[in-house]
PDB file of C-alpha atoms in Angstrom:
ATOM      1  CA  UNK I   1       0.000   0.000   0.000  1.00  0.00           C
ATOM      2  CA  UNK I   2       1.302   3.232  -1.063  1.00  0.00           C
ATOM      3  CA  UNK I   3       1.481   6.386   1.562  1.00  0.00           C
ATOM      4  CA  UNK I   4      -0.992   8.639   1.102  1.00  0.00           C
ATOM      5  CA  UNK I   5      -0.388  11.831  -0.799  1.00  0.00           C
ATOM      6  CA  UNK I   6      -2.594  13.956   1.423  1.00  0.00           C
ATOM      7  CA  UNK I   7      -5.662  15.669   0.525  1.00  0.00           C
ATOM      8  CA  UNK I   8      -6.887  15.443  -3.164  1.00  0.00           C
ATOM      9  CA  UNK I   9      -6.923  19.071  -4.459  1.00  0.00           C
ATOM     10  CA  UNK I  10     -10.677  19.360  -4.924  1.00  0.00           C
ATOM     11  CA  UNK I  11     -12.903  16.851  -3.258  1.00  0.00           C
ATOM     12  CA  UNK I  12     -14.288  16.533   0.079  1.00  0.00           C
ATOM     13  CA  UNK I  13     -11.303  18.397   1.613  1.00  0.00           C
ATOM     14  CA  UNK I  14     -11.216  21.467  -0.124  1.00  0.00           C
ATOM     15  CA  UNK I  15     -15.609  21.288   0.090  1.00  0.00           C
ATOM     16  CA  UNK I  16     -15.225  21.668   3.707  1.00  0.00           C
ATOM     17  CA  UNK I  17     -12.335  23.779   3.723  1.00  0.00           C
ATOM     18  CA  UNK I  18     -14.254  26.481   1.644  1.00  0.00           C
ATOM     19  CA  UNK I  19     -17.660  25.863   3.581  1.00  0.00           C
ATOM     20  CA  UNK I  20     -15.198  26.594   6.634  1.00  0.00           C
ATOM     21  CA  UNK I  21     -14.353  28.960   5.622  1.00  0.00           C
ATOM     22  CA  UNK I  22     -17.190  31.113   4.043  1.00  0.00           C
ATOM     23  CA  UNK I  23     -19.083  30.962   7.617  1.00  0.00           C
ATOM     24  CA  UNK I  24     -15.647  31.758   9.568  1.00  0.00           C
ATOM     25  CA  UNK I  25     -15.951  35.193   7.041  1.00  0.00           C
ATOM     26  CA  UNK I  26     -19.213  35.523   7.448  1.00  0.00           C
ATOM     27  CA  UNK I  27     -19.622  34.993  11.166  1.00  0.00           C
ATOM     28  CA  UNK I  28     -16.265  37.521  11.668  1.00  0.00           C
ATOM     29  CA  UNK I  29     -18.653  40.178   9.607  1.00  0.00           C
ATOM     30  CA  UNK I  30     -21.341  39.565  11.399  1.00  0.00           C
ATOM     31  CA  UNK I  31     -19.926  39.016  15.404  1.00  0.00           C
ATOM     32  CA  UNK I  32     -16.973  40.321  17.635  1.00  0.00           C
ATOM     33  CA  UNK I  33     -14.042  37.371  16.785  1.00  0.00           C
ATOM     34  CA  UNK I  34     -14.430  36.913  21.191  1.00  0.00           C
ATOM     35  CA  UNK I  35     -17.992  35.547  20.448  1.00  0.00           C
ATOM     36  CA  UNK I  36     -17.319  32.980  17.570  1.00  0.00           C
ATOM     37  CA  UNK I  37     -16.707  29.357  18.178  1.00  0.00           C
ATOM     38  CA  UNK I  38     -16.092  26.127  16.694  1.00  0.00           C
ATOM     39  CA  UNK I  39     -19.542  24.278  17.132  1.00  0.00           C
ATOM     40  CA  UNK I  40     -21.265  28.048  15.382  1.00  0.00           C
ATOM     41  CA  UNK I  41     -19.111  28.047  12.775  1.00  0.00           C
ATOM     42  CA  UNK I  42     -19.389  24.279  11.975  1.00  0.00           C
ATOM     43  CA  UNK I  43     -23.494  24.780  12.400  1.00  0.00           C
ATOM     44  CA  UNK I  44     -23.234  27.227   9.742  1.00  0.00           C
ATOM     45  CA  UNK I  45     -21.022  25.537   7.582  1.00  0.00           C
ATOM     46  CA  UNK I  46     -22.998  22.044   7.843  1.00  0.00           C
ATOM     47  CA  UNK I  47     -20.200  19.875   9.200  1.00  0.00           C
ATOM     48  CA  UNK I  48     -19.411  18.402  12.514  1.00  0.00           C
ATOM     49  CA  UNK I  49     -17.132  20.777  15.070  1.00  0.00           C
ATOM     50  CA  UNK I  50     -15.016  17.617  15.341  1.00  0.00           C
ATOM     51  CA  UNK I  51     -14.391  17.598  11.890  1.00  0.00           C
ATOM     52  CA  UNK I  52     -13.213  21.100  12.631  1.00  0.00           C
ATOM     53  CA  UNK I  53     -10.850  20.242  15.327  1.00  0.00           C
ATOM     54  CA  UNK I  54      -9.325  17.508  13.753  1.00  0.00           C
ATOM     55  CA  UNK I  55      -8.239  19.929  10.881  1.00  0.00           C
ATOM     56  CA  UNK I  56      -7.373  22.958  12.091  1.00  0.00           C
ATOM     57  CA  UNK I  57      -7.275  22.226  15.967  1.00  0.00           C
ATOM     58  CA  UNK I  58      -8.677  25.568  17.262  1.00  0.00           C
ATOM     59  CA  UNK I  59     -10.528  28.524  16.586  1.00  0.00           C
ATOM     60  CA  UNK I  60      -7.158  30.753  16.519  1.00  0.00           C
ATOM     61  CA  UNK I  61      -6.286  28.246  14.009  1.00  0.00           C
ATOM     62  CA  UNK I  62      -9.220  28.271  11.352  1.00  0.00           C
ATOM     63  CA  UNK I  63      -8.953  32.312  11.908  1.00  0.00           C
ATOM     64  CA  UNK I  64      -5.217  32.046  10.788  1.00  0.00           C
ATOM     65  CA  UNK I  65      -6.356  29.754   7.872  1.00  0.00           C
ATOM     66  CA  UNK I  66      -9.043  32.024   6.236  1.00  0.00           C
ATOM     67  CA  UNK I  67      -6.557  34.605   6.679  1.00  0.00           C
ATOM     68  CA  UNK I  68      -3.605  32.904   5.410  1.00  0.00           C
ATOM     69  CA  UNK I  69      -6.035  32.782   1.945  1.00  0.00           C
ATOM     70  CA  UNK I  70      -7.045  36.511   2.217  1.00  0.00           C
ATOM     71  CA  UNK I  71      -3.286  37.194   1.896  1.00  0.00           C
ATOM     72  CA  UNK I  72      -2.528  34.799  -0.474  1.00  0.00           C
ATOM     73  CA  UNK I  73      -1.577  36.850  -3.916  1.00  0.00           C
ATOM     74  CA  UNK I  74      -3.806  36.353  -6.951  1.00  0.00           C
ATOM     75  CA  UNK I  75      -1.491  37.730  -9.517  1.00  0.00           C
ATOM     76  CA  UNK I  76       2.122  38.296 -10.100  1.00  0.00           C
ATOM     77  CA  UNK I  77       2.986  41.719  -9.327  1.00  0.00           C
ATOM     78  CA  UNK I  78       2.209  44.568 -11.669  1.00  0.00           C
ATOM     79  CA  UNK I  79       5.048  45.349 -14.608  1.00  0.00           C
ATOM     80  CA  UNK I  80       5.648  49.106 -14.511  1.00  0.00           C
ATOM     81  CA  UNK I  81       8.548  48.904 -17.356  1.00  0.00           C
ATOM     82  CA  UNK I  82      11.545  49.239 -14.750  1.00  0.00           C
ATOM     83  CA  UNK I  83      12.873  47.364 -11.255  1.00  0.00           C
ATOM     84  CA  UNK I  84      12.210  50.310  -9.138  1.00  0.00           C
ATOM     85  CA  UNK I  85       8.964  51.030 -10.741  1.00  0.00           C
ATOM     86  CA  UNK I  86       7.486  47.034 -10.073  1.00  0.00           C
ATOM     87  CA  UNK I  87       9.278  47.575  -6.553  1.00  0.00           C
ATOM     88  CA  UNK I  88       7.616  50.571  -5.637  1.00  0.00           C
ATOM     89  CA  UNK I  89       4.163  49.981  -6.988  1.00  0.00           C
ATOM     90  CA  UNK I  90       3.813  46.083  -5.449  1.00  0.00           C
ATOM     91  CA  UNK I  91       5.058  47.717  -2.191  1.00  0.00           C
ATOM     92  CA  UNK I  92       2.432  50.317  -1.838  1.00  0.00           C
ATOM     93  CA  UNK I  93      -0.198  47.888  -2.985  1.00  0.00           C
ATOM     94  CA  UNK I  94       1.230  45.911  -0.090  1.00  0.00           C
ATOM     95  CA  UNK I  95       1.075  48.805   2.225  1.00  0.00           C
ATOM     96  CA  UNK I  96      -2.587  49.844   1.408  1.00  0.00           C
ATOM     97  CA  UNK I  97      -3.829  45.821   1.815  1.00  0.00           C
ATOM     98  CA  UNK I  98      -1.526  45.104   4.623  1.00  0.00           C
ATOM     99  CA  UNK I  99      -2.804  48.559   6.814  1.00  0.00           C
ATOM    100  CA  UNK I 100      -6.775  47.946   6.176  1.00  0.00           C
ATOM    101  CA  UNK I 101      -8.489  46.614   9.285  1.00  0.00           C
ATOM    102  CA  UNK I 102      -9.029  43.179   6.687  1.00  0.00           C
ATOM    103  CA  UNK I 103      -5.243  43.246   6.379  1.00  0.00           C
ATOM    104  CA  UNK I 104      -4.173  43.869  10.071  1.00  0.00           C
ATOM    105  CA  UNK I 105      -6.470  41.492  11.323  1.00  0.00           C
ATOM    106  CA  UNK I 106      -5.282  38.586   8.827  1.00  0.00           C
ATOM    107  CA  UNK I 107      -1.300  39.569  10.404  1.00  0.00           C
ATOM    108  CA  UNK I 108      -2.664  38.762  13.911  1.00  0.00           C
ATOM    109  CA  UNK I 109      -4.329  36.217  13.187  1.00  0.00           C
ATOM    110  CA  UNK I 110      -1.267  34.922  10.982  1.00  0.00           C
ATOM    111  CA  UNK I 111       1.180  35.766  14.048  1.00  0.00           C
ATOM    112  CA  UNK I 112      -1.404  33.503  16.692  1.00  0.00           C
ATOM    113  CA  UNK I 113      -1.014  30.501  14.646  1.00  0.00           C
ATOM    114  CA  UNK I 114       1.603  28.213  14.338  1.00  0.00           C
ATOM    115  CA  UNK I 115       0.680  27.606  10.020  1.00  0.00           C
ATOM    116  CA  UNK I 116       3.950  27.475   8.567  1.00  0.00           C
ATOM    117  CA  UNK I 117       5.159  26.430   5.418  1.00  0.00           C
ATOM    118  CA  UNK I 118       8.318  24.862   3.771  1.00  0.00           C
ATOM    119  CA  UNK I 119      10.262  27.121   1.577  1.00  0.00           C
ATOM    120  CA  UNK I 120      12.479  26.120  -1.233  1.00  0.00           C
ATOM    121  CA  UNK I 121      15.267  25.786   0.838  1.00  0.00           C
ATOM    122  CA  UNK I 122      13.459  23.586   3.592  1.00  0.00           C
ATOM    123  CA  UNK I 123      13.221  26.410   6.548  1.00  0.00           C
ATOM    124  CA  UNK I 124       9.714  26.759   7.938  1.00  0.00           C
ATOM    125  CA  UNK I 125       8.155  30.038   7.221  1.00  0.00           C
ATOM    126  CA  UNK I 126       5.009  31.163   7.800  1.00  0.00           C
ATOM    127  CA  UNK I 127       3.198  31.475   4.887  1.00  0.00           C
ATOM    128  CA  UNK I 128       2.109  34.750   4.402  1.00  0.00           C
ATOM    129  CA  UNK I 129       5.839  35.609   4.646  1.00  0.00           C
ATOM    130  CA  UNK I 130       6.466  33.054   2.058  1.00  0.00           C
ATOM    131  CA  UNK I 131       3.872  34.903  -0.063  1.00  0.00           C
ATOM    132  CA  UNK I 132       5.268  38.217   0.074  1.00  0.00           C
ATOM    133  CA  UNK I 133       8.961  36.516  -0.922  1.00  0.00           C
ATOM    134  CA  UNK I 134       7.648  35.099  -3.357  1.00  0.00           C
ATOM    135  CA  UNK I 135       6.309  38.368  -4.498  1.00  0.00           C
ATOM    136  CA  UNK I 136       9.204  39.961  -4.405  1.00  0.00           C
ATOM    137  CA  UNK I 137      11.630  37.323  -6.223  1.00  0.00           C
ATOM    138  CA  UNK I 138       9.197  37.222  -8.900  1.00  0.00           C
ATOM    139  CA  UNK I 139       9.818  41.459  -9.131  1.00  0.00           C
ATOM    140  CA  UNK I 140      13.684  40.896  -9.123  1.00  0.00           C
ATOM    141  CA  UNK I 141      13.611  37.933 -11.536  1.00  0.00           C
ATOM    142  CA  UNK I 142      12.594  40.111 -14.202  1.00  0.00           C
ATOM    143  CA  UNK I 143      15.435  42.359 -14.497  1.00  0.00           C
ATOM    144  CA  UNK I 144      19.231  41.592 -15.181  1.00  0.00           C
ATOM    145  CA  UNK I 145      20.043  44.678 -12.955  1.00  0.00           C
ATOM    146  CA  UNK I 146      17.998  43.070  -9.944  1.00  0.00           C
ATOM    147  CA  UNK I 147      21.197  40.244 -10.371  1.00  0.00           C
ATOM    148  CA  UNK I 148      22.507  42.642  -7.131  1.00  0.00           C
ATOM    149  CA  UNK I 149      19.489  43.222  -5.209  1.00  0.00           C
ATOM    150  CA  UNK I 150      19.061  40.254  -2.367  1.00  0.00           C
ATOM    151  CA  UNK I 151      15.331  39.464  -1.629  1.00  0.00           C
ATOM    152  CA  UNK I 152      16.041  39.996   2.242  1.00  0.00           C
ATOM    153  CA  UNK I 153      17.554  43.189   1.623  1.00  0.00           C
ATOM    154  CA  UNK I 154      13.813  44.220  -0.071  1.00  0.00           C
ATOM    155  CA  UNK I 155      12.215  42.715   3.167  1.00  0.00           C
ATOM    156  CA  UNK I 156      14.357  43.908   5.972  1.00  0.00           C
ATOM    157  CA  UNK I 157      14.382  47.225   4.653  1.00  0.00           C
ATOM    158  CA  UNK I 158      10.856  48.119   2.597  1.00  0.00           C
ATOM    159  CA  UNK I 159       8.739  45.152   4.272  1.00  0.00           C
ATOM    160  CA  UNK I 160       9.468  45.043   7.942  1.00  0.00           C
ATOM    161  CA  UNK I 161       8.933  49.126   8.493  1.00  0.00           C
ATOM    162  CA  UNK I 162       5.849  48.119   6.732  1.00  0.00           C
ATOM    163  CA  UNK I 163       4.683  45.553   8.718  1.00  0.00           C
ATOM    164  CA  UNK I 164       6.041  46.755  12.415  1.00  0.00           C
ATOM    165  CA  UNK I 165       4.283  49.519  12.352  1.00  0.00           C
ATOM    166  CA  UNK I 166       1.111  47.901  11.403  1.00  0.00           C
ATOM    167  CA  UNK I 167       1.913  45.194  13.964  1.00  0.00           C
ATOM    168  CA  UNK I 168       2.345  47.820  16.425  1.00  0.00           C
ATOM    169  CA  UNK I 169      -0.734  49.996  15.413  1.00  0.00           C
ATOM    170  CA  UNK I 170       1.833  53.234  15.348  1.00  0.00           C
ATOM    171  CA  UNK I 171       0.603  55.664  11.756  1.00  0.00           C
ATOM    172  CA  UNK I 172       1.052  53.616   8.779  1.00  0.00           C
ATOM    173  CA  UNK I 173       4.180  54.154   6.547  1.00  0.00           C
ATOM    174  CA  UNK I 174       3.165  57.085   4.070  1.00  0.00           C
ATOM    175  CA  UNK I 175       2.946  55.505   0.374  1.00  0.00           C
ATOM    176  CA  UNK I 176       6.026  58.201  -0.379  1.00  0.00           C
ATOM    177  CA  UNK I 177       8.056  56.725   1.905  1.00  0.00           C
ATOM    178  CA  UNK I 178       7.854  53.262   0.488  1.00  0.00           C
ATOM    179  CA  UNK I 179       9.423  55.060  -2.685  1.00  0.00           C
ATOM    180  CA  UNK I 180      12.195  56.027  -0.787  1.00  0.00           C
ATOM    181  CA  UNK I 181      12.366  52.797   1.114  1.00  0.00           C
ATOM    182  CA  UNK I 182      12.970  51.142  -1.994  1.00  0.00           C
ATOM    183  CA  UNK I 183      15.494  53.758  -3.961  1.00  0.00           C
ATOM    184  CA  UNK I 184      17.794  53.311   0.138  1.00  0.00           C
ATOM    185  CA  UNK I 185      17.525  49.601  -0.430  1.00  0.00           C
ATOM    186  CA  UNK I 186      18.310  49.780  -4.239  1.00  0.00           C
ATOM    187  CA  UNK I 187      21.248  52.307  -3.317  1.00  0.00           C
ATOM    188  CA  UNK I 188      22.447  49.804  -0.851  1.00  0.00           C
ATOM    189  CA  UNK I 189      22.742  46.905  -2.944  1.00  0.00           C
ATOM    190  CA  UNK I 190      24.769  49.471  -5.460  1.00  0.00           C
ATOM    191  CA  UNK I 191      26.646  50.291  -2.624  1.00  0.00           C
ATOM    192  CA  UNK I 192      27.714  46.563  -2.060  1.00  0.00           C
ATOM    193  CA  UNK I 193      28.619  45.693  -5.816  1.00  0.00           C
ATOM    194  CA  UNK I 194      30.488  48.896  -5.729  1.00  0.00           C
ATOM    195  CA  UNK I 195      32.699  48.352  -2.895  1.00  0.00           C
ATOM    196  CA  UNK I 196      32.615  44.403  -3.122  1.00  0.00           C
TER     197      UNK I 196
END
């Protein structure tokens, strides 16, 4: 007997996963999160609340997973004819999703959860982290002068200001900053070639 692959993409799986998850939206539109549990959201999604714990475990965790797909990209980042241009644009649009109470409630519910991923090189990552790498390599992929530019680089110094003071509910980084995040960042990897 063979080892099982996991869950068929499709099927009875990803049924309940998107009946899960449509009341778990519809219940957080409709309640405070403190009021919604388990056995309501499995009433309203027509399954049994152990079928919910056995999948996702807790509440915190089928929060994180409806979240985990509100962040999950649905295109490649826009093409604006030039590295700085793609940078720029995909980090604003990042800002503006990332900063709306949708946004900053999918990051905590992201941070309470322990849904990680594997990345490429076999770390554990959470994914929404994963998502916004992926983002971002896809960006610097595109143009021979990104060949210089390191992916962390892009998230240490355009993402995290983003996200910290989201995280931290301090005023949201003005969309002209990001443009200057990313010309410092693109400076400093010039910097590096230059004096490496």
């Amino acid at each position: 007997m063979s080892p099982s692959a996991g869950p068929r993409p499709g099927g009875r799986s990803a049924r309940i996963q998107q009946a899960v998850h449509a009341s778990a939206g519809k219940l957080l539109e409709q309640r405070d999160r403190a009021e919604i549990t388990v056995p309501m959201i499995a009433t309203d999604a027509g399954v049994t609340p152990s079928t919910i714990y056995r999948r996702w475990g807790d509440i915190n965790e089928v929060f994180a997973d409806v979240s985990i797909e509100r962040l999950r990209p649905d295109a490649d980042p826009r093409e604006t004819g030039s590295l700085r241009g793609d940078l720029t644009i995909w980090a604003q649009e990042y800002l503006e999703e990332m900063s709306a109470p949708v946004g900053r409630a999918s990051l905590r519910d992201v941070l309470m959860s322990d849904d990680q991923t594997h990345a490429p090189d076999g770390t554990k990552k959470f994914k929404c982290a994963f998502f916004c790498r992926t983002q971002i390599d896809v960006i610097l992929a595109r143009w021979p002068e990104a060949a210089d530019v390191d992916g962390d680089s892009v998230v240490d110094h355009v993402v995290a200001p983003i996200i910290y003071r989201i995280l931290f509910d301090l005023e949201p980084v003005a969309p002209q900053r990001v443009a200057e995040l990313v010309d410092q960042t693109l400076a400093l990897a010039a910097r590096v070639v230059a004096e490496g």
